Amino acid sequence: MLRPQDGPTRERRSLGGLWSFRLDAEGAGRAEGWWRSRLASAVDIPVPASYNDIFPDKTVRDHVGDVWYQTQVWVPDRWAGERTVLRFDAATHRAIAWVNDVEVARHEGGYTPFEADVTAHLRPGAENRVTVVVNNELTWESIPPGRVEERADGRRVQHCFQDFFNYAGLHRPVWLYTTPPVHITDITVTTSLQDTTGLVAYRVDSTAQAEGHEVRVSLRDASGVEVHAATGAEGTLRIEDVHPWAPGDGYLYELEATLWSTSGDLVDSYRQSVGVRTVEVRGTEFLINGIPFYFKGFGKHEDAAVRGRAHDDTLMVHDFALLEWTGANSFRTSHYPYAEEVLDYADRQGVVVIDETAAVGLNLNIAGGVFGSGRKASTFSPDTVGESTQRTHLQAVRELVERDKNHPSVVLWSIANEPDNVQPEARDYFAPLAAEARRLDPSRPVAYVNALMGKPDQCVVTDLFDVVLLNRYYGWYFGPDDLATAETELEAELRQWAAHDKPIVITEYGSDAYPGLRSVVPSPWTEEYQTELLDVYHRVFDRVDAVVGEQVWNFSDFATAPGVFRVDGNKKGVFTRERRPKSAAFSLRARWRKADVDSTD
């Protein structure tokens, strides 16, 4: 699925702005056909934005069920004869869309795009009504899973098996765009290096393959100079004296694919950025362009006050500037695919990304205690995580790879965060998922993120994956205020994992620190304890050769569901939610930037 873009044969229009909005906890709108007319009893709401924190109203914040969005769109006369597509970059967690009176799209999954050809349903030269109902309910069949409790007083309460707020709505852009009737449908690029020569294998899919049209491709460097051109829907382009994409050096080429008629007329054109680089796992090494790479960075969240999970270019640029300030070179899209704009920017900045599906909470060993699922049952069963969940999960993997396959910043697919990896049924659940990710993209390694309960001698799925990703909280959830024991136990476990001869990346470690809480004797929740705990972990990482990365949990404080374990959200950030540094941010900056200096000596 190609993103909307403007060009000689295409035009896009953002539908961002104020839309009409209405809650529908009872689900009446579907039965009453609210899409057939202007949305009654509606209020204005910004798109993109999560709806939960826009209004000072607990009913909105904690809403469970359907919400309705509607806007009026003027379609210009010049679009007559063009193919017109309505695209949602995300609707959390599922949606149905209508144009005027006609249903045009349904989608399950809250963080990947969906679209529909709406040419036959639009009136050019007139206003058109676009309506979408978005549902935020999590079930045992959804990714992520959850459950809704129907209380005796009529309230519906959502239980999420995740430690972050269940923001919902249209929190990414919505587009209306055109293509020619005969058009390019997809582009796939895979790159490799041979000494100083770069190779770009490409495939251009289109609706014209049986009509005699010709595909031409041109590859240009960053200054616009053509370095290679070819004809045909598939092929390989050569770049002599290639400038590779590398961590810290986001050099991009541009591939332009064009479609030409038999009479020599331009039919369609699309531009795709290309970063030429390789990724390889060799024993305990993680190699980018054949050079060992060490991950330094964070788990992050798309999270900000008021706007929730809405994409915001201003905040994104500021966050990347803070990543650079700390000396970080990477982050994980915990725990869902981020907006495509974020990956575009990572490509340009040379920041490395572990790209993750929204599969968080597939573990009743955690959810039953920490996040209050209220159930005592096996994670994998017909009544919990079963075949229906797996089908949804497989589709989530497909949509993630389809969307992000051409981003050079993405070096590793993470297909789940902290699932049950001990129960024997876990192997049957995850084997098809790992196989599907590899089938879709053989060029990148595949992993999942392991929770503390799944020790090396207990995990039944380690051999299915290429990299060991570990979330570890010795000295916090396990043995708080005992950092001496934390150091001993962490090192002992990491040496056990090293025996698997796979690279180890610590994708979460850290502790909560309430901003401004200080103490001359470090104790839990103080900024000093957070800094000292990170120092303990770093000493261990430096002693275990198989550890090839450290990503602190978390980049910044973020919103969670209210609870006795959370004071105004999760405070494990080294920056506050407003992006003010805690003491740990300066400690990380000293460590990571020193590592950069040492590597150039």
PDB file of N, CA, C and O in Angstrom, residues 191-200 219 221 227 237-245 249 251 253 274-277 289:
ATOM      1  N   THR A 191      18.024  -3.928  -0.565  1.00  0.00           N
ATOM      2  CA  THR A 191      19.355  -3.434  -0.914  1.00  0.00           C
ATOM      3  C   THR A 191      20.450  -4.368  -0.411  1.00  0.00           C
ATOM      4  O   THR A 191      20.274  -5.119   0.543  1.00  0.00           O
ATOM      5  N   SER A 192      21.599  -4.276  -1.060  1.00  0.00           N
ATOM      6  CA  SER A 192      22.778  -5.024  -0.633  1.00  0.00           C
ATOM      7  C   SER A 192      24.017  -4.249  -1.047  1.00  0.00           C
ATOM      8  O   SER A 192      23.947  -3.281  -1.817  1.00  0.00           O
ATOM      9  N   LEU A 193      25.167  -4.678  -0.535  1.00  0.00           N
ATOM     10  CA  LEU A 193      26.436  -4.011  -0.797  1.00  0.00           C
ATOM     11  C   LEU A 193      27.463  -5.019  -1.282  1.00  0.00           C
ATOM     12  O   LEU A 193      27.576  -6.119  -0.740  1.00  0.00           O
ATOM     13  N   GLN A 194      28.218  -4.627  -2.303  1.00  0.00           N
ATOM     14  CA  GLN A 194      29.363  -5.412  -2.768  1.00  0.00           C
ATOM     15  C   GLN A 194      30.559  -4.471  -2.822  1.00  0.00           C
ATOM     16  O   GLN A 194      30.699  -3.692  -3.767  1.00  0.00           O
ATOM     17  N   ASP A 195      31.356  -4.500  -1.777  1.00  0.00           N
ATOM     18  CA  ASP A 195      32.466  -3.553  -1.637  1.00  0.00           C
ATOM     19  C   ASP A 195      31.917  -2.125  -1.718  1.00  0.00           C
ATOM     20  O   ASP A 195      31.121  -1.743  -0.890  1.00  0.00           O
ATOM     21  N   THR A 196      32.301  -1.356  -2.737  1.00  0.00           N
ATOM     22  CA  THR A 196      31.833   0.031  -2.847  1.00  0.00           C
ATOM     23  C   THR A 196      30.636   0.184  -3.782  1.00  0.00           C
ATOM     24  O   THR A 196      30.242   1.298  -4.112  1.00  0.00           O
ATOM     25  N   THR A 197      30.061  -0.948  -4.191  1.00  0.00           N
ATOM     26  CA  THR A 197      28.910  -0.914  -5.097  1.00  0.00           C
ATOM     27  C   THR A 197      27.648  -1.251  -4.317  1.00  0.00           C
ATOM     28  O   THR A 197      27.619  -2.208  -3.544  1.00  0.00           O
ATOM     29  N   GLY A 198      26.616  -0.450  -4.530  1.00  0.00           N
ATOM     30  CA  GLY A 198      25.315  -0.729  -3.931  1.00  0.00           C
ATOM     31  C   GLY A 198      24.386  -1.348  -4.943  1.00  0.00           C
ATOM     32  O   GLY A 198      24.381  -0.969  -6.119  1.00  0.00           O
ATOM     33  N   LEU A 199      23.606  -2.322  -4.486  1.00  0.00           N
ATOM     34  CA  LEU A 199      22.629  -2.974  -5.352  1.00  0.00           C
ATOM     35  C   LEU A 199      21.236  -2.733  -4.789  1.00  0.00           C
ATOM     36  O   LEU A 199      20.999  -2.941  -3.593  1.00  0.00           O
ATOM     37  N   VAL A 200      20.329  -2.292  -5.650  1.00  0.00           N
ATOM     38  CA  VAL A 200      18.944  -2.036  -5.253  1.00  0.00           C
ATOM     39  C   VAL A 200      18.044  -2.931  -6.098  1.00  0.00           C
ATOM     40  O   VAL A 200      17.811  -2.659  -7.283  1.00  0.00           O
ATOM     41  N   LEU A 219      16.974   5.948 -10.587  1.00  0.00           N
ATOM     42  CA  LEU A 219      17.493   6.111  -9.238  1.00  0.00           C
ATOM     43  C   LEU A 219      18.404   7.325  -9.215  1.00  0.00           C
ATOM     44  O   LEU A 219      19.354   7.417 -10.001  1.00  0.00           O
ATOM     45  N   ASP A 221      20.669  10.265  -6.793  1.00  0.00           N
ATOM     46  CA  ASP A 221      21.308  10.479  -5.511  1.00  0.00           C
ATOM     47  C   ASP A 221      20.693  11.692  -4.820  1.00  0.00           C
ATOM     48  O   ASP A 221      19.751  12.322  -5.339  1.00  0.00           O
ATOM     49  N   VAL A 227      21.790   7.977 -11.111  1.00  0.00           N
ATOM     50  CA  VAL A 227      22.919   7.060 -11.004  1.00  0.00           C
ATOM     51  C   VAL A 227      22.663   5.753 -11.745  1.00  0.00           C
ATOM     52  O   VAL A 227      23.609   5.029 -12.066  1.00  0.00           O
ATOM     53  N   LEU A 237      19.287  -2.356  -9.695  1.00  0.00           N
ATOM     54  CA  LEU A 237      20.002  -1.144 -10.046  1.00  0.00           C
ATOM     55  C   LEU A 237      21.354  -1.143  -9.338  1.00  0.00           C
ATOM     56  O   LEU A 237      21.451  -1.519  -8.170  1.00  0.00           O
ATOM     57  N   ARG A 238      22.396  -0.692 -10.042  1.00  0.00           N
ATOM     58  CA  ARG A 238      23.749  -0.658  -9.484  1.00  0.00           C
ATOM     59  C   ARG A 238      24.151   0.790  -9.206  1.00  0.00           C
ATOM     60  O   ARG A 238      23.883   1.693 -10.001  1.00  0.00           O
ATOM     61  N   ILE A 239      24.800   0.975  -8.060  1.00  0.00           N
ATOM     62  CA  ILE A 239      25.297   2.300  -7.703  1.00  0.00           C
ATOM     63  C   ILE A 239      26.798   2.162  -7.430  1.00  0.00           C
ATOM     64  O   ILE A 239      27.208   1.577  -6.423  1.00  0.00           O
ATOM     65  N   GLU A 240      27.603   2.677  -8.327  1.00  0.00           N
ATOM     66  CA  GLU A 240      29.053   2.669  -8.100  1.00  0.00           C
ATOM     67  C   GLU A 240      29.399   3.741  -7.071  1.00  0.00           C
ATOM     68  O   GLU A 240      28.777   4.808  -7.024  1.00  0.00           O
ATOM     69  N   ASP A 241      30.393   3.458  -6.255  1.00  0.00           N
ATOM     70  CA  ASP A 241      30.793   4.389  -5.187  1.00  0.00           C
ATOM     71  C   ASP A 241      29.580   4.804  -4.361  1.00  0.00           C
ATOM     72  O   ASP A 241      29.330   6.001  -4.136  1.00  0.00           O
ATOM     73  N   VAL A 242      28.859   3.820  -3.923  1.00  0.00           N
ATOM     74  CA  VAL A 242      27.610   4.059  -3.206  1.00  0.00           C
ATOM     75  C   VAL A 242      27.863   4.799  -1.894  1.00  0.00           C
ATOM     76  O   VAL A 242      28.903   4.625  -1.249  1.00  0.00           O
ATOM     77  N   HIS A 243      26.916   5.629  -1.522  1.00  0.00           N
ATOM     78  CA  HIS A 243      26.913   6.246  -0.193  1.00  0.00           C
ATOM     79  C   HIS A 243      25.901   5.465   0.644  1.00  0.00           C
ATOM     80  O   HIS A 243      24.701   5.692   0.531  1.00  0.00           O
ATOM     81  N   PRO A 244      26.346   4.553   1.494  1.00  0.00           N
ATOM     82  CA  PRO A 244      25.391   3.714   2.221  1.00  0.00           C
ATOM     83  C   PRO A 244      24.602   4.515   3.257  1.00  0.00           C
ATOM     84  O   PRO A 244      25.082   5.520   3.802  1.00  0.00           O
ATOM     85  N   TRP A 245      23.392   4.043   3.527  1.00  0.00           N
ATOM     86  CA  TRP A 245      22.666   4.497   4.719  1.00  0.00           C
ATOM     87  C   TRP A 245      23.325   3.818   5.909  1.00  0.00           C
ATOM     88  O   TRP A 245      23.612   2.619   5.882  1.00  0.00           O
ATOM     89  N   ASP A 249      23.959   8.452   9.791  1.00  0.00           N
ATOM     90  CA  ASP A 249      24.158   8.984   8.441  1.00  0.00           C
ATOM     91  C   ASP A 249      22.976   8.531   7.581  1.00  0.00           C
ATOM     92  O   ASP A 249      23.053   7.519   6.893  1.00  0.00           O
ATOM     93  N   TYR A 251      21.647   8.833   4.720  1.00  0.00           N
ATOM     94  CA  TYR A 251      21.731   9.189   3.299  1.00  0.00           C
ATOM     95  C   TYR A 251      20.689   8.403   2.510  1.00  0.00           C
ATOM     96  O   TYR A 251      20.614   7.167   2.604  1.00  0.00           O
ATOM     97  N   TYR A 253      18.770   7.777  -1.348  1.00  0.00           N
ATOM     98  CA  TYR A 253      18.554   7.925  -2.781  1.00  0.00           C
ATOM     99  C   TYR A 253      17.045   8.011  -3.014  1.00  0.00           C
ATOM    100  O   TYR A 253      16.235   7.774  -2.107  1.00  0.00           O
ATOM    101  N   VAL A 274      15.129   5.507  -0.850  1.00  0.00           N
ATOM    102  CA  VAL A 274      15.882   4.259  -0.729  1.00  0.00           C
ATOM    103  C   VAL A 274      17.140   4.516   0.084  1.00  0.00           C
ATOM    104  O   VAL A 274      17.929   5.407  -0.251  1.00  0.00           O
ATOM    105  N   GLY A 275      17.318   3.753   1.132  1.00  0.00           N
ATOM    106  CA  GLY A 275      18.578   3.757   1.866  1.00  0.00           C
ATOM    107  C   GLY A 275      19.285   2.441   1.619  1.00  0.00           C
ATOM    108  O   GLY A 275      18.717   1.369   1.847  1.00  0.00           O
ATOM    109  N   VAL A 276      20.504   2.494   1.138  1.00  0.00           N
ATOM    110  CA  VAL A 276      21.233   1.281   0.760  1.00  0.00           C
ATOM    111  C   VAL A 276      22.027   0.809   1.974  1.00  0.00           C
ATOM    112  O   VAL A 276      22.981   1.473   2.418  1.00  0.00           O
ATOM    113  N   ARG A 277      21.616  -0.313   2.522  1.00  0.00           N
ATOM    114  CA  ARG A 277      22.306  -0.866   3.698  1.00  0.00           C
ATOM    115  C   ARG A 277      21.967  -2.337   3.824  1.00  0.00           C
ATOM    116  O   ARG A 277      21.026  -2.847   3.223  1.00  0.00           O
ATOM    117  N   ASN A 289      25.627  -3.053   7.622  1.00  0.00           N
ATOM    118  CA  ASN A 289      26.667  -2.844   6.603  1.00  0.00           C
ATOM    119  C   ASN A 289      27.946  -3.602   6.950  1.00  0.00           C
ATOM    120  O   ASN A 289      29.068  -3.144   6.669  1.00  0.00           O
TER     121      ASN A 289
END
